[in-house]
Amino acid sequence: MNPVGIHFGYWTQYWEVDPLPFIARAKKCGFDVLEVRAQKIARMSTAERDTLKGAAANAGIGLTYSIGMTADMDMLSEDAAIRKNAITFLHEVCRGMQQLGGTIMAGINYSSWPRRPLPGEDKQLLTDRAVEGVREAVKGAEDCGVYICIEVVNRFEHFLMNTAAEGIAFVQRVGSPNCKVHLDTFHLNIEEDSIGGAIVEAGPWLGHFHIGEANRRPPGRGRMPWPEIFGALHQINYQGAVVMEPFLIPGGEVGRDIAVYRYLPGHDKLDEEATRSAEFVRAEQKKAQSAQSKNEG
């Protein structure tokens, strides 16, 4: 089965926090993977990275890394210096990952987030800029033996890539085995006619996968078609982690950026909800395996 992970932002209202305490919490709740903020690990000292690496290893927790770029690191910018900032920063992240362990850097790593097109901007020109920038950034990933996974998000958060097909076309243009697609059920639910179909279409291009309900609650508390989702992941033999990215608490940087404006059910028992959801995800994976075996039989 796929390793099951959780995003550190589930437990905090602020992005720039020390990820170390969340390792024990993820372990306690039954997870295999903790997803941490790429910006944070890029700015850590060597000693701080060694401490985080040791804690994760001792707990048996793998690490993945996610990012939402800021306006001063936007590969879509007309300003070549800003585009260079983005590339340089992603190279720093790759080197940090190489030291820490874990090979997946996901999220909106090709532009600032959130972002809408400015008046007069041409989407094709901006896509060309992003492809050029990621081609340079992925050289650092290749050197470090890690992957840059390009997240496809909904139209309300970004405009460049909203469907799996657009993400696939983008990574094909980048043309590196170290550049993959990152899909997320929250965004797929908004943009795709068929969530399972989009996963199957991504196939070998899929490098990272986020899971969550349509309202950002943990898996198992909503209406997502989980048998379809895990069946599609099993069909394409996806081997990576499935990382839940729920957000239940308004306020702070996280609530503002994710657009959480009310307390969602479960906000007062976060660990209990996370534990239940991890169990639910593993049960759904087992069902998908069983269904596939019956079909093959």
mmCIF file of C-alpha atoms in Angstrom:
data_model
loop_
_atom_site.group_PDB
_atom_site.id
_atom_site.type_symbol
_atom_site.label_atom_id
_atom_site.label_comp_id
_atom_site.label_asym_id
_atom_site.label_seq_id
_atom_site.Cartn_x
_atom_site.Cartn_y
_atom_site.Cartn_z
ATOM 1 C CA MET A 1 0.000 0.000 0.000
ATOM 2 C CA ASN A 2 0.997 3.615 -0.441
ATOM 3 C CA PRO A 3 2.537 5.374 2.561
ATOM 4 C CA VAL A 4 -0.024 7.645 4.216
ATOM 5 C CA GLY A 5 1.029 11.176 5.112
ATOM 6 C CA ILE A 6 -0.266 14.420 6.553
ATOM 7 C CA HIS A 7 0.592 18.069 5.921
ATOM 8 C CA PHE A 8 2.007 19.916 8.921
ATOM 9 C CA GLY A 9 -0.397 22.824 8.302
ATOM 10 C CA TYR A 10 -3.241 20.734 9.707
ATOM 11 C CA TRP A 11 -1.997 21.545 13.210
ATOM 12 C CA THR A 12 -0.969 25.187 12.923
ATOM 13 C CA GLN A 13 -2.186 28.626 11.899
ATOM 14 C CA TYR A 14 1.242 29.792 10.740
ATOM 15 C CA TRP A 15 3.542 28.673 7.947
ATOM 16 C CA GLU A 16 6.935 29.547 9.406
ATOM 17 C CA VAL A 17 6.943 27.135 12.321
ATOM 18 C CA ASP A 18 9.453 24.536 13.420
ATOM 19 C CA PRO A 19 8.382 21.210 11.851
ATOM 20 C CA LEU A 20 10.148 19.155 14.532
ATOM 21 C CA PRO A 21 7.195 18.835 16.986
ATOM 22 C CA PHE A 22 4.908 17.556 14.252
ATOM 23 C CA ILE A 23 7.001 14.433 13.686
ATOM 24 C CA ALA A 24 5.950 12.887 16.993
ATOM 25 C CA ARG A 25 2.378 13.994 16.423
ATOM 26 C CA ALA A 26 2.248 12.414 12.963
ATOM 27 C CA LYS A 27 3.689 9.203 14.384
ATOM 28 C CA LYS A 28 1.166 9.187 17.236
ATOM 29 C CA CYS A 29 -1.707 9.500 14.763
ATOM 30 C CA GLY A 30 -0.487 6.573 12.684
ATOM 31 C CA PHE A 31 1.092 8.281 9.687
ATOM 32 C CA ASP A 32 4.096 7.177 7.657
ATOM 33 C CA VAL A 33 4.948 10.593 6.209
ATOM 34 C CA LEU A 34 4.969 14.222 7.335
ATOM 35 C CA GLU A 35 4.844 16.937 4.693
ATOM 36 C CA VAL A 36 6.779 20.047 5.733
ATOM 37 C CA ARG A 37 7.268 23.526 4.310
ATOM 38 C CA ALA A 38 10.026 23.649 1.704
ATOM 39 C CA GLN A 39 10.813 27.289 2.487
ATOM 40 C CA LYS A 40 11.546 26.347 6.093
ATOM 41 C CA ILE A 41 14.025 23.593 5.343
ATOM 42 C CA ALA A 42 15.814 25.767 2.769
ATOM 43 C CA ARG A 43 16.579 28.308 5.493
ATOM 44 C CA MET A 44 17.675 25.803 8.121
ATOM 45 C CA SER A 45 21.273 25.448 9.210
ATOM 46 C CA THR A 46 23.071 22.166 8.630
ATOM 47 C CA ALA A 47 22.733 21.372 12.329
ATOM 48 C CA GLU A 48 18.997 22.068 12.304
ATOM 49 C CA ARG A 49 18.533 19.789 9.311
ATOM 50 C CA ASP A 50 20.510 17.035 11.008
ATOM 51 C CA THR A 51 18.269 17.318 14.077
ATOM 52 C CA LEU A 52 15.110 17.102 11.968
ATOM 53 C CA LYS A 53 16.508 14.217 9.946
ATOM 54 C CA GLY A 54 17.412 12.291 13.088
ATOM 55 C CA ALA A 55 14.009 12.828 14.676
ATOM 56 C CA ALA A 56 12.220 11.650 11.533
ATOM 57 C CA ALA A 57 14.452 8.592 11.232
ATOM 58 C CA ASN A 58 13.984 7.662 14.893
ATOM 59 C CA ALA A 59 10.207 7.930 14.520
ATOM 60 C CA GLY A 60 10.135 6.043 11.233
ATOM 61 C CA ILE A 61 8.554 9.034 9.511
ATOM 62 C CA GLY A 62 9.363 9.924 5.916
ATOM 63 C CA LEU A 63 9.430 13.529 4.753
ATOM 64 C CA THR A 64 7.918 15.235 1.745
ATOM 65 C CA TYR A 65 8.109 18.947 1.006
ATOM 66 C CA SER A 66 5.547 21.417 -0.315
ATOM 67 C CA ILE A 67 5.835 25.005 -1.402
ATOM 68 C CA GLY A 68 3.784 28.003 -2.421
ATOM 69 C CA MET A 69 6.075 30.580 -4.014
ATOM 70 C CA THR A 70 5.890 34.280 -3.178
ATOM 71 C CA ALA A 71 5.792 37.254 -5.561
ATOM 72 C CA ASP A 72 9.554 37.765 -5.322
ATOM 73 C CA MET A 73 10.048 34.228 -6.664
ATOM 74 C CA ASP A 74 7.623 34.060 -9.582
ATOM 75 C CA MET A 75 8.733 32.328 -12.769
ATOM 76 C CA LEU A 76 5.951 34.118 -14.643
ATOM 77 C CA SER A 77 7.391 37.555 -13.901
ATOM 78 C CA GLU A 78 8.623 39.854 -16.657
ATOM 79 C CA ASP A 79 11.580 40.615 -14.407
ATOM 80 C CA ALA A 80 14.422 38.195 -15.141
ATOM 81 C CA ALA A 81 15.882 38.799 -11.675
ATOM 82 C CA ILE A 82 12.673 37.581 -10.022
ATOM 83 C CA ARG A 83 12.631 34.491 -12.225
ATOM 84 C CA LYS A 84 16.247 33.822 -11.291
ATOM 85 C CA ASN A 85 15.356 34.180 -7.597
ATOM 86 C CA ALA A 86 12.844 31.360 -8.022
ATOM 87 C CA ILE A 87 15.351 29.058 -9.691
ATOM 88 C CA THR A 88 18.056 29.783 -7.134
ATOM 89 C CA PHE A 89 15.646 29.166 -4.281
ATOM 90 C CA LEU A 90 14.447 25.842 -5.689
ATOM 91 C CA HIS A 91 18.063 24.742 -6.022
ATOM 92 C CA GLU A 92 18.506 25.582 -2.320
ATOM 93 C CA VAL A 93 15.452 23.498 -1.472
ATOM 94 C CA CYS A 94 16.825 20.563 -3.461
ATOM 95 C CA ARG A 95 20.107 20.707 -1.561
ATOM 96 C CA GLY A 96 18.229 20.836 1.733
ATOM 97 C CA MET A 97 16.190 17.797 0.712
ATOM 98 C CA GLN A 98 19.343 15.926 -0.231
ATOM 99 C CA GLN A 99 20.668 16.423 3.295
ATOM 100 C CA LEU A 100 17.367 15.663 5.042
ATOM 101 C CA GLY A 101 16.211 12.718 2.969
ATOM 102 C CA GLY A 102 12.943 12.480 1.085
ATOM 103 C CA THR A 103 12.729 13.039 -2.638
ATOM 104 C CA ILE A 104 9.446 14.877 -3.321
ATOM 105 C CA MET A 105 9.074 18.662 -3.554
ATOM 106 C CA ALA A 106 5.510 19.480 -4.540
ATOM 107 C CA GLY A 107 3.126 22.417 -4.686
ATOM 108 C CA ILE A 108 3.032 25.575 -6.769
ATOM 109 C CA ASN A 109 6.754 25.744 -7.393
ATOM 110 C CA TYR A 110 6.496 27.437 -10.779
ATOM 111 C CA SER A 111 4.795 30.714 -9.818
ATOM 112 C CA SER A 112 3.617 32.807 -6.908
ATOM 113 C CA TRP A 113 0.516 31.614 -5.067
ATOM 114 C CA PRO A 114 -2.260 32.549 -5.208
ATOM 115 C CA ARG A 115 -2.144 34.319 -8.559
ATOM 116 C CA ARG A 116 -4.565 35.555 -11.185
ATOM 117 C CA PRO A 117 -3.569 36.831 -14.628
ATOM 118 C CA LEU A 118 -2.836 40.524 -14.777
ATOM 119 C CA PRO A 119 -4.493 42.673 -17.461
ATOM 120 C CA GLY A 120 -2.794 42.069 -20.785
ATOM 121 C CA GLU A 121 -0.888 38.958 -19.703
ATOM 122 C CA ASP A 122 -0.790 36.152 -22.270
ATOM 123 C CA LYS A 123 -1.210 32.661 -20.835
ATOM 124 C CA GLN A 124 0.921 30.980 -23.490
ATOM 125 C CA LEU A 125 3.797 33.389 -22.946
ATOM 126 C CA LEU A 126 3.583 32.861 -19.193
ATOM 127 C CA THR A 127 3.506 29.094 -19.656
ATOM 128 C CA ASP A 128 6.620 29.329 -21.818
ATOM 129 C CA ARG A 129 8.380 31.314 -19.090
ATOM 130 C CA ALA A 130 7.393 28.781 -16.456
ATOM 131 C CA VAL A 131 8.598 25.858 -18.571
ATOM 132 C CA GLU A 132 11.917 27.598 -19.143
ATOM 133 C CA GLY A 133 12.274 28.317 -15.425
ATOM 134 C CA VAL A 134 11.403 24.794 -14.305
ATOM 135 C CA ARG A 135 13.866 23.376 -16.843
ATOM 136 C CA GLU A 136 16.592 25.306 -15.064
ATOM 137 C CA ALA A 137 15.298 24.456 -11.590
ATOM 138 C CA VAL A 138 15.043 20.750 -12.317
ATOM 139 C CA LYS A 139 18.760 20.596 -13.065
ATOM 140 C CA GLY A 140 19.247 21.058 -9.333
ATOM 141 C CA ALA A 141 16.755 18.270 -8.671
ATOM 142 C CA GLU A 142 18.620 15.964 -11.034
ATOM 143 C CA ASP A 143 21.932 16.747 -9.334
ATOM 144 C CA CYS A 144 20.442 16.027 -5.894
ATOM 145 C CA GLY A 145 18.417 12.960 -6.870
ATOM 146 C CA VAL A 146 15.062 14.531 -5.994
ATOM 147 C CA TYR A 147 11.852 15.386 -7.853
ATOM 148 C CA ILE A 148 10.026 18.628 -8.556
ATOM 149 C CA CYS A 149 6.317 17.817 -8.771
ATOM 150 C CA ILE A 150 4.150 20.464 -10.429
ATOM 151 C CA GLU A 151 0.824 20.949 -8.669
ATOM 152 C CA VAL A 152 -2.339 21.380 -10.696
ATOM 153 C CA VAL A 153 -4.740 23.575 -8.718
ATOM 154 C CA ASN A 154 -8.205 25.029 -9.094
ATOM 155 C CA ARG A 155 -9.032 28.214 -10.997
ATOM 156 C CA PHE A 156 -9.557 30.229 -7.813
ATOM 157 C CA GLU A 157 -5.940 29.749 -6.714
ATOM 158 C CA HIS A 158 -4.100 29.901 -10.044
ATOM 159 C CA PHE A 159 -4.781 30.042 -13.755
ATOM 160 C CA LEU A 160 -1.795 28.400 -15.437
ATOM 161 C CA MET A 161 -2.709 24.727 -14.920
ATOM 162 C CA ASN A 162 -6.143 23.630 -13.717
ATOM 163 C CA THR A 163 -6.440 20.110 -15.148
ATOM 164 C CA ALA A 164 -4.339 16.980 -15.156
ATOM 165 C CA ALA A 165 -4.030 17.274 -18.939
ATOM 166 C CA GLU A 166 -2.485 20.742 -18.604
ATOM 167 C CA GLY A 167 -0.082 19.488 -15.956
ATOM 168 C CA ILE A 168 0.982 16.536 -18.085
ATOM 169 C CA ALA A 169 1.588 18.776 -21.105
ATOM 170 C CA PHE A 170 3.699 21.074 -18.931
ATOM 171 C CA VAL A 171 5.977 18.377 -17.511
ATOM 172 C CA GLN A 172 6.330 16.818 -20.953
ATOM 173 C CA ARG A 173 7.645 20.150 -22.214
ATOM 174 C CA VAL A 174 10.061 20.386 -19.290
ATOM 175 C CA GLY A 175 11.380 17.041 -20.458
ATOM 176 C CA SER A 176 13.117 15.740 -17.336
ATOM 177 C CA PRO A 177 12.518 12.438 -15.521
ATOM 178 C CA ASN A 178 12.840 14.466 -12.307
ATOM 179 C CA CYS A 179 9.799 16.619 -13.104
ATOM 180 C CA LYS A 180 6.412 15.049 -12.376
ATOM 181 C CA VAL A 181 2.769 16.044 -11.865
ATOM 182 C CA HIS A 182 1.221 16.648 -8.445
ATOM 183 C CA LEU A 183 -2.548 16.075 -8.200
ATOM 184 C CA ASP A 184 -4.878 16.841 -5.292
ATOM 185 C CA THR A 185 -8.435 15.596 -4.808
ATOM 186 C CA PHE A 186 -9.562 19.010 -3.520
ATOM 187 C CA HIS A 187 -8.643 20.612 -6.847
ATOM 188 C CA LEU A 188 -9.632 17.638 -9.008
ATOM 189 C CA ASN A 189 -13.118 17.787 -7.498
ATOM 190 C CA ILE A 190 -13.521 21.344 -8.787
ATOM 191 C CA GLU A 191 -11.972 21.062 -12.238
ATOM 192 C CA GLU A 192 -12.244 17.505 -13.583
ATOM 193 C CA ASP A 193 -15.232 15.738 -15.109
ATOM 194 C CA SER A 194 -13.828 12.452 -13.790
ATOM 195 C CA ILE A 195 -11.435 12.327 -10.851
ATOM 196 C CA GLY A 196 -10.498 8.723 -11.539
ATOM 197 C CA GLY A 197 -10.103 9.474 -15.226
ATOM 198 C CA ALA A 198 -7.710 12.333 -14.485
ATOM 199 C CA ILE A 199 -5.589 10.072 -12.260
ATOM 200 C CA VAL A 200 -5.430 7.384 -14.926
ATOM 201 C CA GLU A 201 -4.542 10.009 -17.535
ATOM 202 C CA ALA A 202 -1.653 11.203 -15.380
ATOM 203 C CA GLY A 203 -0.393 7.629 -15.117
ATOM 204 C CA PRO A 204 3.424 7.503 -15.176
ATOM 205 C CA TRP A 205 3.626 11.295 -14.909
ATOM 206 C CA LEU A 206 2.095 11.298 -11.423
ATOM 207 C CA GLY A 207 4.763 11.993 -8.810
ATOM 208 C CA HIS A 208 2.772 13.125 -5.772
ATOM 209 C CA PHE A 209 -0.817 12.906 -4.577
ATOM 210 C CA HIS A 210 -2.769 14.933 -2.009
ATOM 211 C CA ILE A 211 -6.049 13.754 -0.542
ATOM 212 C CA GLY A 212 -8.857 15.534 1.257
ATOM 213 C CA GLU A 213 -12.567 16.158 1.153
ATOM 214 C CA ALA A 214 -14.264 18.833 -0.964
ATOM 215 C CA ASN A 215 -14.456 21.208 2.024
ATOM 216 C CA ARG A 216 -10.894 20.507 3.260
ATOM 217 C CA ARG A 217 -11.918 18.023 5.946
ATOM 218 C CA PRO A 218 -9.851 14.841 6.368
ATOM 219 C CA PRO A 219 -10.687 11.907 4.077
ATOM 220 C CA GLY A 220 -13.699 9.926 5.180
ATOM 221 C CA ARG A 221 -15.801 12.853 6.377
ATOM 222 C CA GLY A 222 -17.359 13.940 3.102
ATOM 223 C CA ARG A 223 -18.552 12.911 -0.332
ATOM 224 C CA MET A 224 -15.367 12.225 -2.291
ATOM 225 C CA PRO A 225 -15.561 9.035 -4.413
ATOM 226 C CA TRP A 226 -12.758 7.261 -2.564
ATOM 227 C CA PRO A 227 -13.244 3.830 -4.181
ATOM 228 C CA GLU A 228 -12.855 5.502 -7.582
ATOM 229 C CA ILE A 229 -9.809 7.483 -6.427
ATOM 230 C CA PHE A 230 -7.896 4.636 -4.815
ATOM 231 C CA GLY A 231 -8.963 2.280 -7.575
ATOM 232 C CA ALA A 232 -7.414 4.622 -10.143
ATOM 233 C CA LEU A 233 -4.202 4.977 -8.114
ATOM 234 C CA HIS A 234 -3.990 1.196 -7.874
ATOM 235 C CA GLN A 235 -4.707 0.833 -11.589
ATOM 236 C CA ILE A 236 -1.741 3.018 -12.566
ATOM 237 C CA ASN A 237 0.487 1.361 -9.945
ATOM 238 C CA TYR A 238 1.206 4.648 -8.213
ATOM 239 C CA GLN A 239 3.968 3.980 -5.693
ATOM 240 C CA GLY A 240 4.260 7.351 -3.945
ATOM 241 C CA ALA A 241 2.739 8.644 -0.742
ATOM 242 C CA VAL A 242 -0.858 9.786 -0.406
ATOM 243 C CA VAL A 243 -0.670 12.878 1.785
ATOM 244 C CA MET A 244 -3.781 14.367 3.331
ATOM 245 C CA GLU A 245 -3.914 18.153 3.457
ATOM 246 C CA PRO A 246 -6.893 19.040 5.665
ATOM 247 C CA PHE A 247 -7.478 22.468 7.178
ATOM 248 C CA LEU A 248 -10.124 22.928 9.872
ATOM 249 C CA ILE A 249 -9.144 26.077 11.760
ATOM 250 C CA PRO A 250 -9.699 29.676 10.591
ATOM 251 C CA GLY A 251 -7.368 32.540 11.378
ATOM 252 C CA GLY A 252 -3.668 33.170 11.062
ATOM 253 C CA GLU A 253 -1.670 32.890 7.857
ATOM 254 C CA VAL A 254 -2.832 29.368 7.093
ATOM 255 C CA GLY A 255 -6.541 30.071 7.518
ATOM 256 C CA ARG A 256 -6.243 33.244 5.447
ATOM 257 C CA ASP A 257 -4.265 31.689 2.588
ATOM 258 C CA ILE A 258 -6.339 28.502 2.429
ATOM 259 C CA ALA A 259 -9.610 30.465 2.803
ATOM 260 C CA VAL A 260 -10.883 28.754 5.935
ATOM 261 C CA TYR A 261 -13.429 31.179 7.372
ATOM 262 C CA ARG A 262 -15.186 29.019 9.956
ATOM 263 C CA TYR A 263 -14.328 26.223 12.349
ATOM 264 C CA LEU A 264 -14.963 22.941 10.562
ATOM 265 C CA PRO A 265 -16.185 19.864 12.444
ATOM 266 C CA GLY A 266 -13.311 18.119 14.187
ATOM 267 C CA HIS A 267 -11.291 21.265 14.853
ATOM 268 C CA ASP A 268 -11.432 20.610 18.594
ATOM 269 C CA LYS A 269 -10.086 17.035 18.330
ATOM 270 C CA LEU A 270 -7.439 17.247 15.627
ATOM 271 C CA ASP A 271 -5.410 14.196 16.621
ATOM 272 C CA GLU A 272 -8.501 12.021 16.936
ATOM 273 C CA GLU A 273 -9.723 13.102 13.501
ATOM 274 C CA ALA A 274 -6.305 12.541 11.934
ATOM 275 C CA THR A 275 -5.990 9.059 13.449
ATOM 276 C CA ARG A 276 -9.438 8.068 12.231
ATOM 277 C CA SER A 277 -8.689 9.394 8.749
ATOM 278 C CA ALA A 278 -5.382 7.532 8.469
ATOM 279 C CA GLU A 279 -7.234 4.328 9.337
ATOM 280 C CA PHE A 280 -9.926 5.142 6.776
ATOM 281 C CA VAL A 281 -7.354 5.717 4.019
ATOM 282 C CA ARG A 282 -5.617 2.407 4.681
ATOM 283 C CA ALA A 283 -8.946 0.590 4.662
ATOM 284 C CA GLU A 284 -9.831 2.179 1.309
ATOM 285 C CA GLN A 285 -6.467 1.172 -0.126
ATOM 286 C CA LYS A 286 -7.064 -2.421 0.938
ATOM 287 C CA LYS A 287 -10.492 -2.364 -0.699
ATOM 288 C CA ALA A 288 -8.957 -1.092 -3.944
ATOM 289 C CA GLN A 289 -6.359 -3.857 -3.879
ATOM 290 C CA SER A 290 -9.021 -6.460 -3.249
ATOM 291 C CA ALA A 291 -11.242 -5.149 -6.041
ATOM 292 C CA GLN A 292 -8.318 -5.183 -8.472
ATOM 293 C CA SER A 293 -7.450 -8.761 -7.518
ATOM 294 C CA LYS A 294 -11.042 -9.886 -8.092
ATOM 295 C CA ASN A 295 -11.113 -8.200 -11.495
ATOM 296 C CA GLU A 296 -7.871 -9.871 -12.490
ATOM 297 C CA GLY A 297 -9.172 -13.223 -11.249
#
